[in-house]
Amino acid sequence: MKRSIILWIVLLLVLGMLNGCSKKANSNKNTFTFATWAAGTELEEFQAVIDKVNEEAAGEYKINVLSIPSDYYVKISTKIAAKNSPDFFWLTQELISKYAKMGALADITEQFKKSNSLTPDMYYEGVLASAEYNGSYWGLPWIANPIIVFYNKTMFDALGIECPSATDDWTWEEFIDICRQISGKEYRGNKVYGTIIDGWPNIETFIWAGGGDIIAKDGETVILASEEAKKGMSYLQTIVEEGLSPRYAEVASLGDNNVWFEKQRVAMFFGGVQDNFETKIDKMDESEKFEIGYAPMPVCDDGSPWSFDWTASTVMAKSLEGNDLAYKALEAVTKAFFEWKIVPPVKGSLNNVIEINPKKEAAMETIAYIMDYARSANYIPEWSDINDKLWYNLYVSLLNDASFDYRSQMDEIQAYSQDLISKRKSK
Amino acid sequence: MKKRQRAGFYFILPWLIGLIVFTAFPMLAAAYISLTDWDIVGNAKFVGLDNFKYVFRSEDFIKSLWVTVRYAVLAVPLIIATSLTMAVMVSKNYKGMRIFRVIYYMPAIVSGVAVAIVFKWILDPSYGLINGVLAFFHIKGPDWLYDPNWVLPSYLIMAIWGAGGSLLTYLAALKDIPQDLYDAAMIDGANTWKKVKYITIPLMTPIIFYNLVLGIIAAFRKFTDAYVLGGAGKEGNFYMVYLYEEAFGHYRMGYATALAWILFVIILLLTILVNWTKKYWVYSE
C-alpha cells in the first residue's frame, strides 16, 4: 500500500515538473495557436489564409488553427482560467474592455504605433476605437460590418414610392414616413411592412438616432437619460406603436428577421454590409427575384451621419505582451484577413470588397460613404450588465408594449449603470 | 493489506481517482471560489461571505428563484400525474399497446435542444401548431413565450410533453403489484376506482416518492430548453440560466459559484423535507 502511494506521489511530481518545463519553453516559442469561431466552409477559408501566412513566414514562426465552433467564449474563458490561453483569438468589440481589464490580453499599443506596415492611422478611426480601452490598443481589428439600409427597389417602384439615395442624408422622420407609406399595403398577395425591428438593429441604433449615446467618451459617465437618447427611442416607439414593423411576437414565424426581407414582406432592412442578400436572390426562382437598393443609415437629429459598426479584433494572450515575433505574426495574419473578409477596416482597401464579393458592386457607393462614419459603441467592462438591462428592461419591453414608459426606464438604467462604474472605480 | 484486498483496491482505484479529481476536488475548490471575487483571469480575491450577502439583495436572483420555484411547484406534480396516468393506461395488454409505450417514452431520448427548437415552432404565436388548432376553432391563441403571462404555461406544456421519461419506472412498479390483491378486491366488490385508490396508488408510492425527489432536482436544474427559448419579461430566466449567465456572460465566477452552493442547499433541504414526509404517505412493508 505504502509503495503504491509513493508511486502515485512520484508520478504527480513528474507530471508537475513536465508542466513547469513546458511553460518555460513557451517564452521562446515560435509556434502560435490561433483560436477561431469559424467552422465549415469559413474554417476551410480561414485555414487557407493561415497556410498562406505560414508559407510567407518561411519558418520564422508557425500558426496553428484551433477551431471552437460552439460556445466560443465559454471555451476561451475556460482556457484562460486554466492558464492555457490561445496565443491569438478573435474577440468581439463588446468584450475587448472586459478581457483587457481582466488581464487576459496583451497591450499592443507600442508595437502597433511603431509598426512599419500597419499603423493606427491606416484604420478607419471609428472602427479602430473598438479595440481601444483605457488609452491602449488591445487587438487589431480585422473586419468591419457597418449597418446600412437594404431596400426592395422593385417593391418601392411597384408601390410608387421614391427610393432613398445611396449616399445623400435622410432623416429618421423621412425613414418613418416611408414606412408609413408602405405598411399595410398589399404587395404580391401579402400585407407588407415598412421595416422590421425585433431586437435587431441593436439599441444603439435608436439611442444614437436622436443624437444621444449610452456611455460618454470618458468611459465613466452614463448619458443614457439625456433628452437626445430619449428622442432616439421615441422613433422606435413610433415604429412599434404604428405597426410599421411586424409585431415582435410575429417575427419568428418566418424564421429570422432577414427572411421577412427575402420573402418581400418588409421593404427596408437594417443589415450589416456583409449580409449576403445578393447571393440569396441570385438563387431564387425568377418570379421571386427582386432588385436591392442601398442607403446609408438615416442621420442623427443634429444632422451628423453615422452607422453602427460591428467589428472583431484579433487579440494576443497576455503572456505574449512585448513579444515581437508574436506581434509580427499577428500583424501578418491581420493583413491577410483584409483580403478575405469584407469590409477591410483599413482605408484605401475598398477595392478588396469587390474582389472578395463581386456581387457587392452595386452597394459600393453606400459602403464607401458609410465607412467614414462607422463606429461602435463605447464599451466598458460593465457592458454585459448594462446591456442586459438595455435589452430586457428597455428594448424588449418596448417591443412588447408600445405604451411602455421607456423614459423612466432609461433614467433607472442610467442610475444603475453609473452605480456599477462607481463601484469599479472605488475598488 | 492482503493480496486479495489489494487487488480489490486496484480495481476501484480508477473510480476513486475520478471521485477525488472530478468530484471532491471541484467541490472543495467551489467552496473556496464562492468566497472570492474571481473574474476567471488572475488570482481570486478573498471576499468572505460578500457573494452570499449580495445574492439576497439581487433582484435577478429573486426573480430567477421565483420563476424556478413556480415552475417546480406546478410542473413536478403535473409530470407525476401525467406519467402515472400514462403508465396505468399503457400497462394494459391491449393489442398495439407497445407502440404507445414507445411513443410516450420517446421524448426521453430526444435532445433538449431539439425539443426546444421543435417547441419554438409549436408555440409560435402566428404559425405555431397550438395557435393553428385554436384558430381553427376561431380562438385567438396567446403569444406564448413572447407574453410574460404565458411563459410559465409554455414551459408546463413542454414538461407534460416530456412526462413519459419516468414511464418505465412506473410501468415496472405496476407490474410488481400482485394480481392476487386485485382479485381479492374484486371478490369484495371493489370497483375500478377503489382498486386504483386502495391498491394501485398505495403500492406505487415508493416509486412516486423516487420520481418526486428526482423531479424536484430536475426542476431546479432546468437549463437547456430555457437557455434556448428564454421568455418575455425574464420569465424564462430559470435559476440555472441565471447562474450560467453570471459565470460565462458576466465572468463573475465567485458569485456564480455561491449561487451553485445556494442551489445545492435548496435542493438538499427540499430532499430532506420530502424524505421526512415519507413516513406519512409512502407505503413500506
XYZ file of C-alpha atoms in Angstrom:
712
model
C 0.000 0.000 0.000
C 2.738 2.423 1.071
C 4.667 1.621 -2.079
C 1.726 2.373 -4.316
C 1.057 5.704 -2.558
C 4.705 6.679 -3.057
C 4.441 5.677 -6.711
C 1.431 7.935 -7.174
C 3.158 10.871 -5.481
C 6.236 10.442 -7.689
C 4.029 10.295 -10.768
C 2.240 13.518 -9.817
C 5.567 15.271 -9.138
C 6.947 14.214 -12.513
C 3.820 15.467 -14.250
C 4.094 18.764 -12.392
C 7.721 19.171 -13.406
C 6.905 18.435 -17.027
C 4.192 21.050 -16.904
C 6.630 23.596 -15.491
C 9.162 22.819 -18.206
C 6.612 23.270 -20.936
C 5.660 26.681 -19.556
C 9.275 27.775 -19.557
C 9.627 26.710 -23.153
C 6.673 28.984 -24.072
C 8.686 32.184 -23.673
C 10.902 31.404 -26.668
C 8.371 29.738 -28.815
C 7.780 30.437 -32.451
C 4.677 28.323 -32.836
C 1.399 30.021 -32.019
C -2.138 28.825 -31.603
C -4.948 30.840 -33.175
C -8.460 30.225 -31.865
C -11.359 30.983 -34.179
C -15.110 30.569 -34.107
C -15.006 29.720 -37.808
C -16.472 26.387 -38.825
C -17.305 24.547 -42.024
C -16.522 26.462 -45.197
C -15.412 29.518 -43.256
C -12.926 27.368 -41.368
C -11.547 25.978 -44.613
C -11.073 29.528 -45.892
C -9.525 30.533 -42.587
C -7.099 27.602 -42.761
C -6.121 28.627 -46.295
C -5.336 32.161 -45.065
C -3.237 30.797 -42.208
C -1.428 28.381 -44.538
C -0.512 31.278 -46.772
C 0.777 33.327 -43.825
C 2.810 30.357 -42.582
C 4.292 29.896 -46.024
C 5.296 33.549 -46.233
C 6.843 33.346 -42.765
C 9.262 30.778 -44.194
C 9.752 29.010 -40.886
C 10.255 32.145 -38.791
C 7.026 31.299 -36.992
C 4.139 28.952 -37.455
C 0.482 29.442 -36.634
C -1.743 26.503 -35.786
C -5.510 26.746 -36.000
C -7.791 25.921 -33.103
C -11.418 25.840 -34.183
C -14.042 26.435 -31.486
C -17.304 26.468 -33.453
C -19.673 26.410 -30.476
C -19.696 28.019 -27.017
C -16.721 30.006 -28.212
C -16.437 32.451 -25.329
C -17.141 29.808 -22.690
C -14.267 27.748 -24.019
C -11.949 30.718 -24.483
C -12.555 31.945 -20.939
C -12.138 28.443 -19.548
C -8.832 28.075 -21.357
C -7.698 31.419 -19.986
C -8.741 30.334 -16.475
C -6.709 27.162 -16.909
C -3.709 29.313 -17.917
C -3.888 27.736 -21.337
C -4.993 30.736 -23.365
C -4.704 30.520 -27.141
C -1.917 32.830 -28.316
C -4.232 34.656 -30.683
C -8.005 34.663 -30.750
C -10.887 36.593 -32.221
C -12.720 38.827 -29.841
C -15.871 40.787 -30.490
C -15.757 44.502 -29.733
C -18.092 44.303 -26.715
C -15.605 42.149 -24.834
C -12.346 43.968 -25.525
C -12.543 46.201 -22.448
C -13.714 43.361 -20.227
C -10.916 40.986 -21.239
C -8.384 43.811 -21.087
C -9.472 44.712 -17.573
C -9.342 41.059 -16.539
C -5.714 40.990 -17.664
C -6.221 38.393 -20.369
C -4.923 40.490 -23.270
C -1.542 41.814 -24.308
C -1.287 45.577 -24.619
C -0.045 46.034 -28.189
C -0.019 49.849 -28.236
C 3.716 50.313 -28.550
C 4.217 47.711 -31.259
C 1.172 48.962 -33.153
C 2.343 52.566 -33.147
C 5.888 51.852 -34.212
C 4.933 49.317 -36.895
C 6.113 49.899 -40.465
C 3.270 48.126 -42.139
C 0.090 48.508 -40.120
C -0.364 51.618 -38.013
C -3.351 53.172 -36.213
C -3.758 55.936 -38.788
C -4.333 53.352 -41.515
C -7.564 52.252 -39.883
C -10.939 53.937 -40.059
C -10.997 55.904 -36.840
C -14.432 54.758 -35.634
C -13.605 51.126 -36.319
C -10.253 51.204 -34.563
C -11.838 52.737 -31.462
C -13.449 49.361 -30.826
C -10.039 47.889 -29.991
C -9.120 50.725 -27.657
C -9.655 50.816 -23.914
C -8.071 52.984 -21.261
C -5.828 54.689 -23.802
C -4.291 51.456 -25.089
C -4.841 49.161 -28.029
C -5.706 45.546 -27.199
C -6.170 43.996 -30.602
C -6.058 44.539 -34.339
C -9.500 44.871 -35.964
C -9.701 42.585 -38.972
C -13.256 43.117 -40.098
C -15.877 45.854 -40.119
C -19.559 45.330 -40.669
C -21.389 48.649 -40.508
C -25.156 48.777 -40.802
C -26.785 50.138 -43.928
C -30.381 50.099 -45.129
C -31.137 47.433 -47.724
C -34.382 48.175 -49.514
C -36.536 46.340 -52.015
C -36.281 48.608 -55.045
C -38.752 46.513 -57.004
C -41.352 46.967 -54.256
C -40.658 50.693 -53.987
C -41.177 51.087 -57.730
C -44.329 48.967 -57.737
C -45.840 50.977 -54.894
C -44.792 54.252 -56.477
C -42.574 55.328 -53.599
C -39.461 57.369 -54.162
C -36.307 55.448 -53.324
C -33.773 56.843 -50.841
C -30.431 57.974 -52.177
C -27.342 55.776 -51.990
C -25.372 58.472 -50.244
C -27.457 61.537 -49.521
C -28.510 62.046 -45.947
C -32.048 61.242 -44.938
C -33.607 61.752 -41.559
C -35.428 59.397 -39.222
C -38.636 61.308 -39.863
C -38.202 60.624 -43.563
C -37.442 56.975 -42.883
C -40.552 56.601 -40.730
C -42.623 58.465 -43.272
C -41.640 55.951 -45.960
C -42.510 53.134 -43.535
C -45.966 54.701 -43.122
C -46.465 54.837 -46.883
C -45.618 51.159 -47.243
C -47.026 49.493 -44.131
C -50.397 47.834 -44.558
C -50.218 47.869 -48.363
C -50.763 44.697 -50.363
C -47.786 43.525 -52.368
C -47.577 40.156 -54.122
C -50.627 38.988 -52.200
C -49.307 39.832 -48.755
C -49.652 42.699 -46.338
C -46.230 44.345 -46.175
C -44.404 46.427 -43.597
C -42.006 49.331 -43.915
C -39.232 47.706 -41.899
C -38.565 45.033 -39.305
C -37.401 45.619 -35.752
C -37.149 42.635 -33.401
C -34.175 43.378 -31.205
C -32.186 43.988 -34.339
C -30.840 46.513 -35.162
C -29.238 46.902 -31.778
C -30.484 49.508 -29.377
C -27.637 51.923 -30.096
C -29.265 52.470 -33.485
C -32.158 54.263 -31.829
C -30.281 55.902 -28.973
C -27.864 57.423 -31.470
C -30.699 58.413 -33.798
C -31.631 61.326 -31.582
C -28.000 62.329 -31.134
C -27.640 60.613 -27.765
C -25.380 57.857 -26.514
C -25.084 55.368 -23.682
C -21.610 55.968 -22.275
C -19.757 59.240 -22.756
C -16.335 59.281 -24.380
C -14.632 59.472 -20.981
C -15.809 55.900 -20.390
C -17.080 56.833 -16.951
C -20.214 58.885 -17.425
C -23.511 57.324 -18.382
C -25.605 59.630 -20.563
C -28.457 57.327 -21.427
C -31.088 59.509 -19.765
C -30.317 62.509 -21.966
C -33.162 64.060 -23.949
C -31.320 63.206 -27.174
C -31.199 59.494 -26.252
C -34.874 59.559 -25.307
C -35.752 61.297 -28.540
C -33.989 58.484 -30.399
C -36.002 55.882 -28.518
C -39.177 57.715 -29.452
C -38.509 56.707 -33.082
C -38.586 53.078 -32.024
C -41.775 53.687 -30.083
C -43.387 55.242 -33.153
C -42.422 52.270 -35.324
C -43.885 49.807 -32.800
C -46.956 51.885 -31.994
C -47.928 52.469 -35.603
C -47.285 48.865 -36.651
C -44.618 49.851 -39.154
C -42.796 46.607 -38.343
C -44.253 43.114 -37.800
C -45.151 42.508 -34.166
C -42.249 41.264 -32.050
C -44.092 38.011 -31.333
C -44.720 37.520 -35.040
C -41.186 37.842 -36.348
C -40.007 34.299 -35.552
C -42.872 32.836 -37.558
C -40.864 33.201 -40.770
C -37.580 32.238 -39.140
C -35.067 35.036 -38.782
C -35.789 38.710 -39.378
C -33.868 38.750 -42.663
C -36.299 36.187 -44.114
C -39.018 38.847 -43.996
C -36.923 40.936 -46.340
C -36.020 38.000 -48.567
C -39.677 36.967 -48.817
C -40.579 40.575 -49.699
C -42.757 41.078 -46.649
C -40.828 44.140 -45.495
C -39.484 46.906 -47.680
C -36.420 48.029 -45.737
C -33.965 46.032 -43.658
C -31.187 47.270 -41.424
C -28.338 44.941 -42.269
C -24.608 44.689 -41.974
C -22.913 45.283 -45.298
C -21.774 41.656 -45.127
C -25.346 40.375 -45.333
C -25.362 38.383 -48.496
C -28.836 39.055 -49.839
C -27.408 39.387 -53.336
C -26.348 35.739 -53.498
C -29.614 34.557 -51.976
C -31.629 36.491 -54.552
C -29.497 35.086 -57.362
C -30.500 31.612 -56.259
C -34.235 32.406 -56.185
C -36.720 31.468 -58.879
C -37.137 34.196 -61.481
C -40.596 35.047 -60.154
C -39.222 35.592 -56.629
C -36.273 37.772 -57.560
C -36.172 41.474 -56.774
C -33.746 44.332 -57.080
C -31.977 45.557 -53.956
C -31.225 49.195 -53.296
C -28.824 50.525 -50.693
C -28.960 53.587 -48.485
C -26.937 54.822 -45.539
C -28.454 54.958 -42.057
C -30.723 57.953 -41.501
C -28.730 60.759 -39.891
C -28.905 61.840 -36.249
C -31.256 64.653 -35.352
C -28.301 67.040 -35.336
C -27.607 66.079 -38.955
C -24.468 64.050 -38.353
C -24.199 60.817 -40.311
C -23.257 57.581 -38.541
C -23.502 53.841 -38.825
C -23.267 51.325 -36.038
C -20.370 49.037 -36.843
C -19.708 45.564 -35.555
C -16.027 44.824 -35.511
C -13.969 41.928 -34.282
C -10.309 42.126 -33.424
C -7.585 39.553 -33.218
C -6.100 39.764 -29.752
C -2.939 38.343 -28.266
C -2.641 36.493 -24.967
C -1.231 38.487 -22.067
C 1.707 36.093 -21.796
C 2.915 37.327 -25.196
C 2.954 41.025 -24.284
C 6.077 42.611 -25.744
C 6.880 39.526 -27.819
C 7.896 40.980 -31.183
C 7.770 37.734 -33.091
C 4.241 37.089 -31.887
C 3.234 40.616 -32.858
C 4.785 40.144 -36.281
C 2.680 37.042 -36.761
C -0.427 38.862 -35.517
C 0.154 41.701 -37.937
C 0.776 39.363 -40.875
C -2.351 37.379 -40.268
C -4.474 40.513 -39.760
C -3.324 41.926 -43.071
C -4.133 38.615 -44.730
C -7.666 38.839 -43.339
C -8.136 42.157 -45.159
C -8.101 40.194 -48.410
C -10.546 37.628 -47.109
C -13.384 39.373 -45.309
C -15.482 42.407 -46.053
C -15.244 45.147 -45.147
C -11.490 45.509 -44.547
C -11.288 48.048 -41.707
C -8.366 49.969 -43.228
C -8.590 52.949 -45.525
C -7.824 52.554 -49.205
C -8.813 48.899 -49.295
C -12.367 49.192 -50.596
C -11.337 47.623 -53.893
C -10.866 44.424 -51.928
C -14.606 44.342 -51.295
C -15.447 43.760 -54.957
C -12.593 41.314 -55.343
C -13.820 39.332 -52.347
C -17.503 39.567 -53.263
C -18.198 40.952 -56.755
C -21.935 40.921 -56.028
C -21.422 43.868 -53.687
C -20.563 46.168 -56.568
C -23.974 47.859 -56.532
C -23.577 48.569 -52.814
C -20.108 50.078 -53.104
C -21.257 53.675 -53.278
C -23.087 53.353 -49.983
C -20.331 51.269 -48.369
C -17.667 53.786 -49.351
C -19.799 56.590 -47.962
C -20.668 54.906 -44.694
C -17.205 53.634 -43.749
C -16.074 57.131 -42.798
C -18.885 57.314 -40.228
C -18.870 53.739 -39.000
C -18.304 53.387 -35.282
C -19.012 51.061 -32.420
C -20.373 51.978 -29.010
C -18.106 52.997 -26.184
C -17.832 49.644 -24.481
C -16.683 49.466 -20.899
C -16.047 46.417 -18.692
C -19.550 46.679 -17.206
C -21.127 46.473 -20.651
C -22.579 42.970 -20.241
C -24.549 44.121 -17.178
C -25.677 47.356 -18.793
C -26.603 45.568 -21.994
C -28.743 43.086 -20.048
C -30.798 45.965 -18.669
C -30.974 47.687 -22.042
C -32.160 44.504 -23.666
C -34.661 43.087 -21.179
C -35.836 46.191 -19.363
C -35.897 48.618 -22.252
C -35.738 47.191 -25.749
C -37.861 44.053 -25.363
C -40.293 45.835 -23.056
C -40.895 48.498 -25.670
C -41.169 45.968 -28.483
C -43.817 44.097 -26.500
C -45.750 47.157 -25.434
C -45.628 50.474 -27.279
C -47.098 52.273 -24.278
C -44.184 51.173 -22.085
C -42.695 54.062 -20.107
C -39.265 53.901 -21.688
C -38.262 57.353 -20.448
C -38.412 56.357 -16.772
C -36.682 53.090 -17.564
C -33.820 54.948 -19.229
C -33.443 57.045 -16.066
C -33.317 53.877 -13.991
C -30.781 52.156 -16.233
C -28.617 55.274 -16.186
C -28.581 55.255 -12.363
C -27.876 51.518 -12.280
C -25.047 51.793 -14.810
C -23.476 54.784 -13.114
C -23.512 52.848 -9.858
C -21.695 49.931 -11.498
C -18.967 52.254 -12.765
C -18.621 53.907 -9.360
C -18.174 50.502 -7.725
C -15.425 49.590 -10.183
C -13.624 52.850 -9.572
C -13.863 52.502 -5.816
C -12.292 49.018 -5.876
C -3.291 -5.374 3.345
C -3.855 -8.846 1.983
C -3.197 -9.612 -1.654
C -6.933 -10.096 -2.275
C -7.764 -6.763 -0.614
C -5.043 -5.047 -2.606
C -6.475 -6.394 -5.826
C -9.854 -5.007 -4.846
C -8.308 -1.649 -4.087
C -6.658 -1.531 -7.515
C -9.973 -2.332 -9.155
C -11.707 0.597 -7.509
C -8.697 2.893 -7.918
C -9.825 4.425 -11.267
C -13.197 5.271 -9.712
C -11.511 6.602 -6.567
C -9.217 8.835 -8.600
C -12.194 10.031 -10.611
C -14.098 10.800 -7.420
C -11.207 12.763 -5.918
C -10.198 14.625 -9.084
C -13.586 15.257 -10.668
C -15.933 15.472 -7.679
C -14.241 16.043 -4.336
C -11.609 18.499 -5.546
C -14.041 20.624 -7.638
C -16.427 20.764 -4.674
C -13.675 21.948 -2.358
C -12.459 24.397 -4.993
C -16.029 25.637 -5.481
C -16.400 26.160 -1.751
C -13.343 28.394 -1.828
C -14.254 30.159 -5.086
C -17.677 31.063 -3.677
C -15.849 33.148 -1.080
C -13.864 35.066 -3.670
C -14.205 37.755 -6.289
C -12.848 35.967 -9.348
C -13.288 37.019 -12.962
C -11.618 33.874 -14.380
C -8.296 35.513 -15.143
C -5.727 36.203 -12.490
C -5.939 35.495 -8.811
C -9.191 35.203 -6.935
C -9.608 37.851 -4.239
C -10.978 36.552 -0.958
C -14.152 38.453 -0.033
C -15.583 36.267 2.708
C -19.355 35.991 2.591
C -19.876 39.030 0.338
C -21.153 36.942 -2.570
C -23.756 35.284 -0.372
C -24.820 38.632 1.070
C -25.153 40.103 -2.410
C -27.238 37.160 -3.622
C -30.158 38.023 -1.380
C -30.088 41.669 -2.430
C -30.080 40.854 -6.127
C -33.392 41.358 -7.907
C -32.309 38.969 -10.645
C -31.632 36.228 -8.107
C -35.065 36.662 -6.528
C -36.676 36.712 -9.952
C -34.900 33.586 -11.195
C -35.655 31.731 -7.959
C -39.311 32.746 -8.182
C -39.529 31.584 -11.802
C -37.942 28.256 -10.864
C -39.996 27.656 -7.714
C -43.268 28.385 -9.507
C -42.270 26.022 -12.268
C -41.228 23.304 -9.810
C -44.420 23.594 -7.750
C -46.601 23.182 -10.825
C -44.510 21.006 -13.107
C -43.451 18.267 -10.692
C -46.983 17.170 -9.651
C -48.193 17.589 -13.240
C -45.422 15.379 -14.585
C -46.015 12.750 -11.908
C -49.768 12.718 -12.510
C -49.351 12.577 -16.278
C -46.728 9.872 -16.349
C -48.545 7.781 -13.747
C -51.775 8.024 -15.724
C -49.963 7.139 -18.922
C -48.293 4.191 -17.193
C -51.628 2.848 -15.949
C -53.065 3.206 -19.437
C -50.230 1.546 -21.313
C -49.777 -1.197 -18.724
C -52.848 -2.938 -20.140
C -52.015 -5.686 -22.566
C -54.192 -4.500 -25.395
C -53.165 -5.041 -28.977
C -50.753 -2.398 -30.235
C -50.054 -1.041 -26.748
C -46.311 -1.455 -27.260
C -46.406 1.240 -29.915
C -47.937 3.657 -27.424
C -45.286 2.774 -24.842
C -42.601 3.645 -27.371
C -44.376 6.856 -28.390
C -44.827 8.037 -24.804
C -41.261 7.215 -23.868
C -39.742 8.786 -26.974
C -39.428 12.346 -25.578
C -36.976 10.954 -23.008
C -34.478 10.079 -25.716
C -34.682 13.360 -27.639
C -32.043 16.019 -27.018
C -33.166 19.038 -25.014
C -32.032 21.447 -27.722
C -34.025 19.587 -30.372
C -37.097 19.673 -28.124
C -36.643 23.406 -27.595
C -36.404 24.061 -31.324
C -39.491 21.991 -32.057
C -41.433 23.786 -29.319
C -40.327 27.119 -30.662
C -42.394 26.269 -33.700
C -45.239 24.602 -31.797
C -45.621 27.707 -29.616
C -45.135 30.260 -32.375
C -47.878 32.877 -31.999
C -48.543 33.239 -35.721
C -47.842 29.918 -37.358
C -47.444 27.571 -34.403
C -49.257 24.269 -34.109
C -51.202 25.175 -30.969
C -52.412 28.545 -32.171
C -53.169 26.982 -35.547
C -55.529 24.499 -33.882
C -57.047 27.263 -31.747
C -57.558 29.398 -34.850
C -59.468 26.520 -36.426
C -61.983 26.939 -33.597
C -61.913 30.731 -34.039
C -59.958 31.229 -30.821
C -57.087 33.703 -30.835
C -54.143 31.977 -29.197
C -51.789 33.753 -26.815
C -48.284 34.936 -27.661
C -46.833 32.125 -25.507
C -43.125 32.760 -24.962
C -43.477 36.370 -26.090
C -46.034 37.213 -23.431
C -44.747 37.252 -19.819
C -48.057 35.851 -18.583
C -47.844 32.832 -20.855
C -44.190 31.874 -20.452
C -44.802 29.568 -17.483
C -47.724 27.752 -19.154
C -45.479 27.294 -22.205
C -42.844 25.553 -20.111
C -45.502 23.471 -18.369
C -46.748 22.235 -21.741
C -43.192 21.235 -22.607
C -42.824 19.500 -19.240
C -46.010 17.492 -19.729
C -44.929 16.539 -23.224
C -41.750 15.072 -21.749
C -43.526 13.311 -18.880
C -43.009 9.927 -20.489
C -39.421 9.948 -19.231
C -40.419 8.316 -15.946
C -42.888 5.965 -17.616
C -40.564 2.983 -17.402
C -40.186 3.194 -13.629
C -43.967 3.409 -13.145
C -44.551 0.535 -15.561
C -42.033 -1.621 -13.703
C -43.708 -0.786 -10.386
C -47.161 -1.533 -11.783
C -46.023 -4.925 -12.983
C -44.784 -5.657 -9.447
C -48.231 -5.250 -7.874
C -49.509 -8.772 -7.138
C -52.587 -9.718 -9.138
C -53.998 -11.506 -6.016
C -54.750 -8.134 -4.451
C -56.905 -7.071 -7.377
C -58.615 -10.495 -7.441
C -59.388 -10.262 -3.718
C -60.696 -6.724 -4.122
C -62.904 -7.830 -6.985
C -64.394 -10.621 -4.844
C -65.042 -7.982 -2.169
C -66.943 -5.956 -4.762
C -64.421 -3.147 -5.327
C -64.926 -1.107 -8.488
C -62.080 0.159 -10.704
C -61.683 3.459 -8.851
C -61.495 1.721 -5.462
C -58.896 -0.693 -6.805
C -56.805 2.246 -8.005
C -57.307 4.178 -4.762
C -56.678 1.357 -2.299
C -54.273 -0.883 -4.184
C -52.534 0.758 -7.141
C -51.733 4.173 -5.700
C -50.561 2.994 -2.240
C -48.302 0.360 -3.763
C -46.951 2.884 -6.247
C -45.982 5.421 -3.582
C -42.339 4.261 -3.296
C -41.803 4.915 -6.989
C -43.805 8.153 -6.811
C -41.509 9.221 -3.984
C -38.463 8.371 -6.069
C -39.791 10.361 -9.026
C -40.801 13.234 -6.766
C -37.248 13.621 -5.489
C -35.785 13.355 -8.995
C -38.463 15.707 -10.331
C -37.647 18.400 -7.779
C -33.951 18.143 -8.584
C -34.638 18.278 -12.337
C -36.990 21.257 -11.974
C -34.428 23.275 -10.045
C -31.721 22.339 -12.521
C -33.783 23.200 -15.590
C -31.481 24.684 -18.184
C -31.315 23.512 -21.797
C -34.715 24.453 -23.187
C -34.874 27.581 -21.019
C -31.466 28.667 -22.302
C -32.515 28.123 -25.907
C -36.041 29.564 -25.693
C -35.892 32.188 -22.934
C -39.143 34.002 -22.384
C -40.556 37.516 -22.312
C -40.135 39.635 -19.217
C -37.336 37.376 -17.946
C -39.995 34.784 -17.138
C -37.801 32.161 -18.777
C -34.807 33.128 -16.691
C -34.610 29.967 -14.613
C -32.103 29.679 -11.775
C -29.560 27.683 -13.782
C -29.764 30.075 -16.713
C -29.115 32.954 -14.331
C -26.187 31.083 -12.815
C -24.728 30.290 -16.229
C -25.053 33.903 -17.397
C -23.342 35.156 -14.260
C -20.456 32.745 -14.779
C -19.920 32.896 -18.522
C -21.750 36.067 -19.540
C -20.521 38.380 -16.810
C -17.460 36.390 -15.696
C -18.419 36.541 -12.019
C -17.197 33.090 -11.099
C -17.197 33.701 -7.347
C -20.780 34.898 -7.355
C -21.928 32.138 -9.726
C -20.309 29.526 -7.507
C -22.097 30.993 -4.491
C -25.329 30.624 -6.473
C -24.444 26.993 -7.157
C -23.948 26.355 -3.442
C -27.246 28.014 -2.618
C -28.954 25.816 -5.195
C -27.289 22.794 -3.633
C -28.611 23.787 -0.198
C -32.122 24.432 -1.553
C -32.248 21.027 -3.230
C -30.776 19.347 -0.153
C -33.345 20.931 2.170
C -36.224 20.054 -0.123
C -34.993 16.478 -0.404
C -34.742 16.222 3.394
C -38.233 17.683 3.701
C -39.709 15.257 1.182
C -37.854 12.420 2.858
C -39.309 13.446 6.223
C -42.857 13.310 4.816
C -42.173 9.810 3.527
C -43.440 8.158 6.703
C -46.876 9.726 6.204
C -47.610 8.658 2.677
C -45.100 6.190 1.265
C -46.061 2.544 1.587
C -43.456 0.248 3.058
C -43.767 -3.373 4.014
